[in-house]
Amino acid sequence: MTTKRNWLKVAGLAAALLAASSGNGWVADEKVTLTLLSSATAAPALKQAIAKFQSANPNISFEVSVAPDASMNVLLPQQLAAGNGSDIYVDWPGIYSTQAVGVLAKNGYALDLSDEPWAKSLTGTLKTLSGYNGKVYFAPLVALGFSTTYNQTALDKAGLKIPATWDEVLTFCKDARAQGLIPYALGAQTGSQTQMPAMTMGATVIDRDMFWTEQRTAGKSSFATSGWLTVFDKFEAMNKSGCFSQSLGTSEDVARSLLATGKALGFFGPSSAFKIIQGMTRDKLVFTTFPATNNPDETLLCVGIGSGLSIYSRTKHPEDAKKFLAFMMEPENTNEYATATSQVPALPNDKFSASDSATSVILKAMADKKTAPLTNQMWPNPRIVPAQRTATQQMLGGSATPLDVAKAMDQAWDQQ
Amino acid sequence: MSPSTHVFPDAAGRRAPGAPSRLEPRSIAASIRHWFNVWWFVLPALVFYLAATLLPAIQGAAEGFTDWDGFSPEIRWVGFGNFVAMYNDPAVVAAIAHTLIIATSLTIVQNMFGLLLALGVNSQIKTARILSAIFFAPAIVTPIVVAFLWQYLYAPFGVLSSAVLSLGVESPDWLGDSDIALSSIIAVIIWQHSGYSMVIFLAGLQGIPPEVLEAAELDGAGPVRKLWSIQLPLLGPAVLVNVLLTIVHGLKLFDVVWVMTQGGPGTATQTLSTLIFQNAFAFNKVGYSNAIALVLTIIALPVAIIQFRAVGIKRSGL
């Protein structure tokens, strides 16, 4: 009996040791739910990525909430300031708006990601835009171009060609108006659209790298005394030449549908809009650079870092959140996300191939070193962009001059 | 005294005939129980009102004297600095003007349309009930939905523009022309809410004793005379209610303006409410935004006092 009891004890101990040595010990992987706040534009692609992540990490589930893009700059900072921010949130690089990572990090709402392996590969402008005070707080997923999309089918019908020089732009507008067509659909009723022509032309005319922004930050230049005034002059010249039609009464949605239906021949906007507009029409669309001078060789494509991901500084699951960001920053997953959103990876890799006209133009411009960064992402406070939008609307309405636009932006810049 | 005949004291504290006096003896315990029961029912609503309305309002008012950006833990007291800045800010001056224009336009035009609709529906036409439902229908649609709908109707190549073009006339830029954008928005609000004013006027018209109008007819009064000398004077309370409602509505209007134009083009349709929103959430100037909100409160205060006194007059039966 004693021998039998001893054998039972040994068997029991062996069974316990076996259980302890398998898997992760006594307790299975802890189930974690991460909350994620996404913009409407990023949500479909993010959900696809989440599904893939979850198949490899079944213990991590997600609660995704989606907000309209236009509401993110209100909803995101308010949630963070109120203490009920999502563990992970979609935001933008730089410090130019209330949903830009620099502003959020400055106020302590973003987690320091500097020690992440992918963060160490960020250099130069990309690193500057992804952080604050030398630290990284933002996972940059994609980059996008800001230029013009044309309806090639409508152009062919009208017998017109995409202009290659500045003078050809003005002639193009005149010829299109003569046929009762809108040369460029500009949804200036929507604030962000008012910036598009200026940012597109600014890449070529003024800010080939971040040099002007640095000069302005040091107080050695201003909007009113630099090539930015030339940009606003050209913007006004286009308006007076009839390049836009009732732009102030047109929203971005209406502008896109004007291009899709062929009533307009061109549209100023980000490359991410290309896929959206292509989904509205069977016409052939082309995304291309916009000539702001009469020398085609000078034309540069404005390329900016698009939305990415940051982690709430007060998250209860920092390691799991970091795991998801590391997953998203793997080239294969970034490529899939970029393809789904008609953008290119922010960190270039040779495995990405263009999926449409817009992304192939961006990749070619990057390869040919014919790009300039979207410099407003480094403007120092969130009042400059709204000042630009308001003053530009007044210029389009004829109640302000290009100099007024430049001065309004300088005044907003100097308000710290 | 039966519950049906119980009458509360009026606003001046005068007791209706036959009502129990507050001086009638009651035991202390009964008194405590009475007031405990009263406050027990009032307490949840009072707590909610304090937490959701009064305390945030006081906090917001205090923030109007700071330069807080809504984010940072540091809040700096600036005294009347925000109000001085407002005095020199052309956007604020324009917003006050636009807000008053909206409130005045709604008060006059919306109520005029409402009265005309009520007079029409109150006539002997067979389709009166159907028509009153049709006229009231827009009032039950969410304002944001109405704003989006009309944004598309007003758009270039939209229904309205196409209709005007079909007449051989160039269509105006309804929301893009700074001279007419505000009027375009006001027209939408009037379209949506005239039915609401109509309903209140209709209730007033239907409360006029028919024999009064019959007597006037016998004396030879025509429709215009009846309207001017009998119906309008007896519609006094309905007019007062509609005027106060439209003034308050006009002063605090935000959703329709924000959806349709966001205060643009430029600042052509900027109101105090949109300016408050923009300063708080686009410019990170929460302190300044609260200062503007205080100004709006001061503008709306006389209306609130008039409304309060009007309710008091109504209760006293004067």
XYZ file of C-alpha atoms in Angstrom:
734
model
C 0.000 0.000 0.000
C 2.761 2.395 0.920
C 4.539 1.633 -2.365
C 1.279 2.182 -4.301
C 0.720 5.541 -2.532
C 4.283 6.596 -3.288
C 3.829 5.717 -6.934
C 0.627 7.774 -6.998
C 2.439 10.727 -5.469
C 5.208 10.519 -8.022
C 2.692 10.226 -10.869
C 0.814 13.267 -9.587
C 3.997 15.287 -9.301
C 5.061 14.272 -12.794
C 1.708 15.323 -14.194
C 1.973 18.697 -12.486
C 5.490 19.241 -13.784
C 4.365 18.307 -17.291
C 1.534 20.802 -17.158
C 3.873 23.524 -15.907
C 6.435 22.913 -18.648
C 3.957 23.152 -21.509
C 2.708 26.429 -22.995
C 3.371 29.477 -20.849
C 3.092 27.897 -17.509
C 0.138 27.628 -15.246
C -1.882 30.524 -16.845
C -2.752 30.732 -20.582
C -1.926 33.981 -22.572
C -3.846 36.855 -21.010
C -6.739 38.076 -23.146
C -6.299 41.730 -23.963
C -8.646 44.146 -25.682
C -7.078 47.151 -27.325
C -9.201 50.156 -28.243
C -8.368 51.931 -31.479
C -9.714 55.243 -32.784
C -9.500 55.509 -36.559
C -10.451 58.071 -39.169
C -13.056 56.979 -41.700
C -10.489 56.987 -44.522
C -8.021 54.748 -42.696
C -10.578 52.416 -41.112
C -11.125 49.835 -43.904
C -7.407 49.226 -44.417
C -6.742 49.167 -40.668
C -9.471 46.610 -40.089
C -7.898 44.353 -42.716
C -4.545 44.681 -40.958
C -6.145 44.006 -37.570
C -7.689 40.784 -38.869
C -4.274 39.625 -40.046
C -2.637 40.621 -36.750
C -5.265 38.794 -34.736
C -4.735 35.543 -36.623
C -1.149 35.577 -35.291
C -2.107 37.026 -31.899
C -5.457 35.499 -30.957
C -5.223 36.729 -27.371
C -5.393 40.356 -28.513
C -8.728 41.673 -29.694
C -9.620 45.161 -30.848
C -12.493 47.562 -30.341
C -12.314 49.935 -33.262
C -14.202 53.213 -33.234
C -14.359 55.272 -36.402
C -14.806 59.019 -36.701
C -15.272 61.132 -39.840
C -11.963 62.591 -40.988
C -13.185 66.141 -40.463
C -14.123 65.359 -36.842
C -10.830 63.765 -35.828
C -9.136 67.063 -34.969
C -11.910 67.715 -32.450
C -12.643 64.216 -31.167
C -9.097 62.920 -30.729
C -7.583 65.701 -28.594
C -10.733 66.003 -26.495
C -10.772 62.262 -25.727
C -7.093 62.332 -24.809
C -7.447 65.437 -22.647
C -10.492 63.951 -20.902
C -8.513 60.862 -19.963
C -10.514 58.350 -21.997
C -8.367 58.113 -25.099
C -8.120 54.919 -27.099
C -5.051 52.739 -26.552
C -4.038 53.323 -30.169
C -5.160 56.191 -32.354
C -4.737 57.431 -35.888
C -3.029 60.790 -36.041
C -0.872 62.908 -38.298
C 2.821 63.847 -38.254
C 4.282 67.205 -37.357
C 2.911 69.943 -35.109
C 0.601 71.853 -37.398
C -2.785 70.759 -36.134
C -4.547 69.616 -32.990
C -4.381 65.999 -34.166
C -0.703 66.156 -35.099
C 1.601 63.993 -32.997
C 3.883 66.886 -32.009
C 1.023 68.720 -30.293
C -0.231 65.560 -28.610
C 3.254 64.518 -27.484
C 4.034 68.020 -26.195
C 1.031 67.751 -23.904
C 1.895 64.258 -22.722
C -0.730 62.221 -24.573
C 1.561 60.042 -26.703
C 3.817 57.184 -25.608
C 7.546 57.411 -26.320
C 8.375 54.852 -29.005
C 12.029 55.813 -29.511
C 13.309 52.425 -28.380
C 11.259 50.471 -30.879
C 13.406 48.796 -33.594
C 11.445 50.406 -36.410
C 11.831 53.852 -34.774
C 15.601 53.547 -34.989
C 15.335 53.333 -38.775
C 13.648 56.748 -39.019
C 16.030 59.483 -40.081
C 16.041 63.114 -41.172
C 12.737 64.786 -41.921
C 10.796 61.583 -41.348
C 12.132 61.326 -37.813
C 11.469 65.009 -37.151
C 7.892 64.705 -38.332
C 7.353 61.516 -36.315
C 8.186 62.994 -32.981
C 8.787 65.865 -30.654
C 11.943 67.081 -28.970
C 14.074 64.404 -30.607
C 11.907 61.473 -29.512
C 9.656 59.323 -31.670
C 5.951 59.113 -30.859
C 4.437 58.215 -34.238
C 4.553 55.201 -36.544
C 4.552 56.669 -40.062
C 2.768 54.215 -42.298
C 2.293 55.962 -45.613
C 3.210 58.913 -47.751
C 0.969 60.582 -50.293
C 1.252 63.047 -53.102
C -0.573 66.363 -53.371
C -1.212 67.364 -56.951
C -3.819 67.094 -59.701
C -6.034 64.281 -60.931
C -7.379 64.615 -64.459
C -10.307 62.898 -66.168
C -8.462 61.641 -69.260
C -11.658 60.421 -70.916
C -13.214 63.892 -70.628
C -9.971 65.495 -71.802
C -9.938 63.277 -74.910
C -13.567 64.125 -75.627
C -12.805 67.827 -75.346
C -9.645 67.492 -77.434
C -7.494 68.985 -74.669
C -4.181 67.893 -73.183
C -2.801 67.982 -69.657
C -0.776 71.221 -69.396
C 2.986 70.845 -68.934
C 3.922 74.489 -68.237
C 2.408 77.381 -66.305
C 1.384 79.260 -69.459
C -0.259 76.105 -70.772
C -2.296 75.939 -67.548
C -3.866 79.333 -68.189
C -4.523 78.457 -71.852
C -6.002 75.133 -70.755
C -8.403 76.940 -68.430
C -9.495 79.308 -71.206
C -10.058 76.470 -73.686
C -11.984 74.377 -71.185
C -14.267 77.288 -70.238
C -14.964 77.907 -73.901
C -16.423 74.423 -74.113
C -18.546 74.911 -70.996
C -16.324 72.680 -68.893
C -14.816 73.368 -65.475
C -11.019 73.323 -65.835
C -10.320 72.414 -62.185
C -12.984 71.415 -59.669
C -11.970 73.053 -56.406
C -14.133 72.309 -53.364
C -13.128 75.504 -51.577
C -16.167 75.281 -49.327
C -14.247 72.489 -47.552
C -11.371 74.034 -45.635
C -8.659 71.536 -46.609
C -9.320 72.005 -50.320
C -8.398 75.699 -50.150
C -4.825 74.672 -49.364
C -4.372 72.188 -52.189
C -3.313 74.453 -55.064
C -0.931 76.400 -52.805
C 0.700 73.257 -51.385
C 0.937 71.722 -54.859
C 2.614 74.793 -56.349
C 4.633 75.512 -53.225
C 6.649 72.340 -53.736
C 8.025 73.698 -57.002
C 8.185 77.406 -56.273
C 9.356 77.760 -52.719
C 10.067 74.881 -50.468
C 12.144 72.271 -52.277
C 13.266 71.012 -48.916
C 12.562 72.189 -45.411
C 14.911 75.189 -45.865
C 12.297 77.933 -45.998
C 10.475 76.524 -42.963
C 13.739 76.608 -41.041
C 14.330 80.190 -42.145
C 10.857 81.197 -41.054
C 11.238 79.432 -37.733
C 14.452 81.417 -37.193
C 12.631 84.637 -38.061
C 14.697 85.210 -41.212
C 11.846 85.027 -43.684
C 8.073 85.352 -43.881
C 5.192 84.321 -46.101
C 4.832 87.900 -47.287
C 8.477 88.308 -48.313
C 9.160 84.921 -49.872
C 8.186 82.750 -52.798
C 4.953 81.943 -50.953
C 3.636 85.285 -52.198
C 4.400 84.088 -55.739
C 2.415 80.941 -55.011
C -0.595 82.938 -53.816
C -0.268 85.259 -56.837
C -0.439 82.235 -59.131
C -3.421 80.879 -57.189
C -5.232 84.177 -57.676
C -4.245 84.259 -61.360
C -5.830 80.853 -61.849
C -8.986 82.039 -60.121
C -9.204 85.176 -62.246
C -8.581 83.141 -65.412
C -11.656 81.062 -64.673
C -9.764 77.898 -63.770
C -12.210 77.270 -60.934
C -15.989 77.536 -61.093
C -17.997 78.704 -58.103
C -15.369 77.055 -55.951
C -16.560 78.689 -52.753
C -19.988 77.106 -53.122
C -18.546 73.682 -53.918
C -17.706 71.133 -51.264
C -14.944 68.552 -51.706
C -17.524 65.803 -52.251
C -19.196 67.782 -55.035
C -15.823 68.625 -56.581
C -14.925 64.931 -56.734
C -18.218 64.080 -58.388
C -17.760 66.913 -60.911
C -14.480 65.275 -61.961
C -15.991 61.798 -61.930
C -18.864 62.858 -64.189
C -16.557 64.692 -66.599
C -18.093 68.116 -65.936
C -14.663 69.096 -64.602
C -11.371 68.109 -66.204
C -9.040 68.367 -63.218
C -9.095 68.205 -59.425
C -6.561 69.380 -56.833
C -6.203 66.867 -54.047
C -4.204 64.126 -52.387
C -3.327 60.928 -54.188
C -5.518 59.053 -51.704
C -8.534 60.702 -53.346
C -7.620 59.055 -56.654
C -8.970 55.665 -55.595
C -12.135 57.255 -54.197
C -12.878 59.157 -57.391
C -11.965 56.160 -59.580
C -14.571 54.199 -57.661
C -17.169 56.766 -58.737
C -16.567 56.512 -62.483
C -15.513 54.253 -65.328
C -13.649 57.129 -66.974
C -9.891 56.892 -67.081
C -8.255 59.074 -64.443
C -4.654 60.257 -64.374
C -2.713 61.627 -61.379
C 0.156 63.868 -62.368
C 2.402 66.700 -61.302
C 1.267 70.310 -61.731
C 3.529 72.797 -63.513
C 3.947 75.954 -61.451
C 6.631 77.375 -63.771
C 7.348 77.369 -67.489
C 10.251 74.952 -67.078
C 8.895 71.396 -66.839
C 12.223 70.197 -65.417
C 11.632 72.335 -62.341
C 8.314 70.710 -61.520
C 8.354 68.812 -58.237
C 5.690 66.623 -56.686
C 4.610 67.555 -53.179
C 4.823 64.413 -51.049
C 3.779 64.386 -47.430
C 3.681 61.797 -44.703
C 0.133 60.568 -44.280
C -1.723 59.415 -41.238
C -0.083 56.906 -38.940
C -0.486 55.443 -35.475
C 0.420 56.554 -31.984
C -0.146 55.031 -28.546
C -1.936 56.781 -25.709
C 0.544 57.547 -22.936
C -1.910 56.250 -20.293
C -2.714 52.959 -22.003
C -2.902 49.944 -19.714
C -1.479 47.692 -22.425
C 1.643 49.443 -23.742
C 3.480 46.281 -24.769
C 0.540 44.877 -26.720
C -0.044 48.227 -28.386
C 3.642 48.420 -29.327
C 3.383 44.907 -30.732
C 0.623 46.047 -33.095
C 2.580 49.090 -34.200
C 5.656 46.936 -34.843
C 3.450 44.620 -36.908
C 2.118 47.557 -38.938
C 5.642 48.865 -39.549
C 6.793 45.576 -41.101
C 7.297 46.267 -44.824
C 4.835 43.599 -45.937
C 2.038 45.037 -43.790
C 2.860 48.658 -44.553
C 2.763 47.788 -48.259
C -0.656 46.187 -47.932
C -1.963 49.190 -46.003
C -0.506 51.607 -48.560
C -2.016 49.687 -51.471
C -5.430 49.622 -49.804
C -5.346 53.409 -49.329
C -3.750 54.344 -52.690
C -0.624 55.683 -51.011
C 3.027 54.602 -50.807
C 4.947 53.335 -47.758
C 6.483 56.150 -45.745
C 9.628 54.036 -45.347
C 10.402 53.020 -48.932
C 11.138 49.361 -49.620
C 11.784 47.464 -52.817
C 8.876 45.067 -52.306
C 6.219 47.703 -52.916
C 4.772 48.000 -56.392
C 2.376 50.624 -57.634
C -1.279 49.639 -57.761
C -2.630 52.588 -59.744
C -1.724 55.722 -61.675
C -1.349 57.803 -58.527
C 1.087 55.551 -56.712
C 3.156 54.910 -59.845
C 3.588 58.668 -60.325
C 4.680 59.066 -56.705
C 7.146 56.180 -56.901
C 8.666 57.526 -60.123
C 8.997 61.014 -58.661
C 10.694 59.564 -55.576
C 13.051 57.478 -57.722
C 13.885 60.516 -59.887
C 14.299 62.690 -56.752
C 11.629 65.030 -58.052
C 9.712 65.439 -54.808
C 9.456 68.120 -52.149
C 8.042 67.582 -48.658
C 4.679 68.860 -47.465
C 6.153 71.615 -45.368
C 3.059 72.784 -43.494
C 3.366 69.734 -41.269
C 6.212 71.555 -39.503
C 4.460 74.885 -39.066
C 4.656 75.642 -35.360
C 1.057 76.033 -34.241
C -2.433 74.911 -35.297
C -3.663 78.448 -36.074
C -1.688 78.966 -39.286
C -3.602 76.474 -41.417
C -7.071 77.813 -40.420
C -5.785 81.355 -41.077
C -4.629 80.248 -44.535
C -7.981 78.634 -45.234
C -10.042 81.653 -44.192
C -7.856 84.169 -46.019
C -7.742 81.993 -49.149
C -11.532 81.829 -49.216
C -11.600 85.616 -48.970
C -9.083 85.847 -51.820
C -11.173 83.520 -53.984
C -14.187 85.698 -53.200
C -12.316 88.830 -54.217
C -12.249 90.477 -50.798
C -8.570 89.789 -50.083
C -5.308 89.877 -52.021
C -2.493 87.330 -52.081
C -0.541 89.653 -49.795
C -3.456 89.602 -47.320
C -3.294 85.797 -47.306
C 0.448 85.850 -46.646
C 0.111 88.447 -43.887
C -2.696 86.526 -42.191
C -0.490 83.441 -42.123
C 2.471 85.402 -40.774
C 0.287 86.856 -38.040
C -0.934 83.389 -37.067
C 2.638 82.031 -37.145
C 3.804 84.695 -34.732
C 1.041 83.929 -32.230
C 2.624 81.318 -29.996
C -60.239 69.704 -1.194
C -60.126 67.294 -4.144
C -56.966 67.057 -6.249
C -58.820 68.450 -9.260
C -59.555 71.689 -7.487
C -56.182 72.136 -5.827
C -54.591 75.346 -7.060
C -50.954 76.243 -6.536
C -50.086 79.748 -5.411
C -49.343 82.151 -8.246
C -45.900 83.618 -8.948
C -46.593 86.459 -6.518
C -47.435 83.922 -3.810
C -51.104 84.750 -3.714
C -53.254 81.864 -2.663
C -56.270 80.954 -4.793
C -59.631 81.017 -3.010
C -60.240 77.848 -1.025
C -56.657 76.617 -1.139
C -55.107 75.509 2.169
C -53.023 78.095 3.952
C -49.385 77.477 4.589
C -49.939 78.808 8.087
C -52.196 75.903 9.044
C -50.598 73.987 11.905
C -48.556 70.913 10.940
C -46.405 68.785 13.261
C -42.612 69.164 12.967
C -42.262 65.502 12.076
C -44.852 65.824 9.337
C -43.139 68.921 8.096
C -39.760 67.207 7.983
C -41.312 64.222 6.226
C -42.983 66.543 3.741
C -39.822 68.397 2.808
C -37.775 65.187 2.825
C -40.165 63.735 0.254
C -40.035 66.888 -1.811
C -36.221 67.006 -1.906
C -35.961 63.267 -2.427
C -37.768 63.653 -5.728
C -35.926 66.821 -6.642
C -32.431 65.582 -5.699
C -31.568 63.394 -8.738
C -32.553 66.103 -11.188
C -30.784 68.704 -9.081
C -27.566 66.683 -8.931
C -27.677 66.133 -12.672
C -28.362 69.820 -13.296
C -25.470 70.842 -11.067
C -23.039 68.327 -12.585
C -24.015 68.663 -16.234
C -25.081 72.300 -16.493
C -24.342 74.660 -13.638
C -20.840 73.601 -12.587
C -19.516 73.296 -16.175
C -21.033 76.704 -16.943
C -19.298 78.265 -13.949
C -16.042 76.524 -14.863
C -16.363 77.695 -18.459
C -17.046 81.241 -17.355
C -13.917 81.175 -15.183
C -11.864 79.811 -18.101
C -12.946 82.858 -20.082
C -10.463 84.830 -17.980
C -7.543 82.502 -18.817
C -5.453 81.631 -21.881
C -5.936 77.872 -21.508
C -5.458 75.834 -24.670
C -7.644 72.935 -23.582
C -4.694 70.551 -23.310
C -1.932 71.588 -21.050
C -2.065 71.305 -17.253
C -0.992 74.961 -16.957
C -3.738 77.550 -16.908
C -2.704 81.206 -16.856
C -5.010 83.948 -15.576
C -5.222 86.866 -18.020
C -8.020 88.877 -16.446
C -9.992 90.825 -19.045
C -7.319 90.236 -21.686
C -9.607 88.005 -23.752
C -12.357 90.609 -23.769
C -9.937 93.329 -24.866
C -8.754 91.011 -27.665
C -12.367 90.423 -28.689
C -12.984 94.146 -28.927
C -10.129 94.393 -31.441
C -10.966 91.173 -33.311
C -12.890 91.875 -36.539
C -14.019 88.239 -36.651
C -15.880 88.677 -33.354
C -17.504 91.914 -34.464
C -18.629 90.270 -37.710
C -19.888 87.218 -35.830
C -21.985 89.366 -33.482
C -23.482 91.185 -36.461
C -24.276 87.940 -38.294
C -25.789 86.405 -35.162
C -28.078 89.396 -34.655
C -29.031 89.400 -38.348
C -29.991 85.734 -38.148
C -31.989 86.210 -34.954
C -33.819 89.266 -36.320
C -34.538 87.657 -39.688
C -35.897 84.509 -38.139
C -38.027 86.472 -35.708
C -39.655 88.547 -38.418
C -39.725 86.332 -41.506
C -40.184 82.899 -39.951
C -43.031 84.131 -37.765
C -44.615 85.971 -40.661
C -44.577 82.800 -42.762
C -45.780 80.793 -39.792
C -48.722 83.129 -39.274
C -49.661 83.109 -42.949
C -49.521 79.317 -43.024
C -51.613 79.139 -39.851
C -54.219 81.504 -41.266
C -54.370 79.429 -44.434
C -54.640 76.119 -42.632
C -57.214 77.566 -40.198
C -59.556 78.370 -43.073
C -62.333 76.147 -44.375
C -60.256 74.294 -46.981
C -60.780 70.521 -47.032
C -57.100 69.595 -47.023
C -56.270 71.669 -43.946
C -55.027 68.741 -41.869
C -52.900 67.279 -44.637
C -51.412 70.670 -45.404
C -50.574 71.366 -41.783
C -48.767 68.004 -41.612
C -46.837 68.789 -44.800
C -45.818 72.233 -43.577
C -44.752 70.858 -40.199
C -42.814 67.892 -41.608
C -39.463 69.684 -42.156
C -39.411 70.713 -38.488
C -39.073 67.107 -37.372
C -36.043 66.390 -39.566
C -32.682 66.636 -37.825
C -31.109 70.037 -38.633
C -27.812 68.439 -39.699
C -29.609 66.285 -42.255
C -31.432 69.360 -43.545
C -28.117 71.204 -43.797
C -26.476 68.430 -45.842
C -29.530 68.169 -48.056
C -29.587 71.867 -48.817
C -25.808 71.956 -49.296
C -26.357 69.624 -52.237
C -29.384 71.511 -53.470
C -27.378 74.754 -53.452
C -24.272 73.215 -55.051
C -23.182 74.229 -58.557
C -25.059 71.890 -60.931
C -27.368 71.105 -58.015
C -31.144 71.118 -58.358
C -31.566 74.795 -57.536
C -28.763 75.985 -59.792
C -29.973 73.782 -62.637
C -33.499 75.157 -62.250
C -32.247 78.730 -62.444
C -30.036 77.894 -65.432
C -33.006 76.376 -67.239
C -34.645 79.807 -67.088
C -31.749 81.159 -69.097
C -30.307 83.030 -66.132
C -26.867 82.547 -64.615
C -27.191 80.752 -61.317
C -25.761 82.531 -58.278
C -23.188 80.823 -56.083
C -25.664 80.343 -53.251
C -23.180 79.416 -50.541
C -20.002 80.723 -52.170
C -20.969 84.361 -52.738
C -20.244 86.207 -49.506
C -23.068 88.670 -50.283
C -25.811 86.037 -50.313
C -24.410 83.065 -48.368
C -25.926 84.196 -45.063
C -29.308 84.784 -46.692
C -29.146 81.321 -48.255
C -28.636 79.786 -44.823
C -31.403 81.888 -43.273
C -33.758 80.732 -46.037
C -33.054 77.107 -45.124
C -33.792 77.688 -41.448
C -37.011 79.526 -42.271
C -38.028 76.696 -44.603
C -37.438 74.154 -41.871
C -39.023 75.956 -38.926
C -41.959 77.942 -40.363
C -44.123 74.909 -39.770
C -43.164 74.971 -36.112
C -44.242 78.610 -35.793
C -47.382 77.723 -37.750
C -48.383 75.105 -35.198
C -48.128 77.567 -32.312
C -50.072 80.229 -34.182
C -52.652 77.646 -35.216
C -53.204 76.687 -31.594
C -53.693 80.359 -30.799
C -56.129 80.872 -33.674
C -58.151 77.845 -32.727
C -58.376 79.178 -29.178
C -60.227 82.294 -30.325
C -63.937 81.871 -29.566
C -65.789 81.548 -32.897
C -68.664 83.699 -31.658
C -66.312 86.669 -31.435
C -65.506 86.336 -35.116
C -69.152 85.749 -35.992
C -70.144 88.886 -34.129
C -67.521 90.841 -36.052
C -68.837 89.460 -39.346
C -72.347 90.505 -38.401
C -71.005 93.990 -37.774
C -69.601 94.026 -41.317
C -65.929 93.280 -40.604
C -64.029 91.795 -43.543
C -61.175 89.255 -43.322
C -58.487 91.903 -43.020
C -60.373 93.799 -40.333
C -61.008 90.592 -38.389
C -57.336 89.682 -38.635
C -56.090 93.085 -37.549
C -58.592 93.962 -34.849
C -59.517 90.575 -33.391
C -57.222 87.721 -34.278
C -53.860 89.442 -33.953
C -54.570 91.014 -30.569
C -55.875 87.697 -29.235
C -52.797 85.956 -30.630
C -50.611 87.973 -28.250
C -49.406 85.008 -26.167
C -48.688 82.921 -29.283
C -46.774 85.811 -30.813
C -44.767 86.226 -27.620
C -43.897 82.520 -27.478
C -42.870 82.424 -31.137
C -40.825 85.608 -30.910
C -38.910 84.383 -27.871
C -38.329 80.938 -29.374
C -37.042 82.320 -32.667
C -34.784 84.866 -30.992
C -33.189 82.208 -28.793
C -32.911 79.810 -31.717
C -31.270 82.449 -33.862
C -28.809 83.481 -31.190
C -27.533 79.960 -30.519
C -27.638 78.599 -34.074
C -24.652 76.401 -34.902
C -25.327 73.107 -36.665
C -26.815 74.321 -39.935
C -24.177 77.022 -40.400
C -21.282 74.718 -39.560
C -22.389 71.949 -41.905
C -23.212 74.229 -44.820
C -20.333 76.715 -44.783
C -18.262 76.331 -41.580
C -18.575 80.084 -41.228
C -17.227 80.741 -44.729
C -16.649 81.863 -47.375
C -13.985 83.684 -45.408
C -15.991 84.910 -42.413
C -19.165 85.768 -44.323
C -21.407 83.422 -42.327
C -19.442 83.244 -39.097
C -21.708 83.376 -36.045
C -20.817 83.545 -32.371
C -21.523 79.817 -31.993
C -19.294 78.794 -34.907
C -16.596 81.168 -33.684
C -16.746 79.617 -30.217
C -16.384 76.146 -31.722
C -13.568 77.174 -34.039
C -11.542 78.902 -31.332
C -11.938 75.989 -28.929
C -11.240 73.090 -31.291
C -9.335 74.441 -34.294
C -7.263 77.191 -32.703
C -6.728 75.623 -29.250
C -7.893 78.863 -27.629
C -10.337 77.468 -25.090
C -10.018 80.485 -22.802
C -10.817 82.909 -25.616
C -13.641 80.673 -26.785
C -15.205 80.748 -23.321
C -14.911 84.530 -23.266
C -16.908 84.698 -26.508
C -19.439 82.318 -24.980
C -19.801 84.711 -22.038
C -20.547 87.532 -24.463
C -23.199 85.391 -26.139
C -24.695 84.683 -22.717
C -24.847 88.401 -21.970
C -26.594 89.027 -25.295
C -29.104 86.243 -24.628
C -29.713 87.209 -20.999
C -32.325 89.932 -21.646
C -34.297 87.446 -23.745
C -34.192 84.905 -20.935
C -35.360 87.507 -18.425
C -38.231 88.581 -20.668
C -39.207 84.958 -21.149
C -39.110 84.332 -17.409
C -41.233 87.389 -16.690
C -43.645 86.466 -19.473
C -44.183 83.028 -17.939
C -44.743 84.702 -14.586
C -47.300 87.102 -16.068
C -49.060 84.181 -17.749
C -49.332 82.298 -14.456
C -50.740 85.310 -12.656
C -53.445 85.524 -15.302
C -52.604 89.123 -16.252
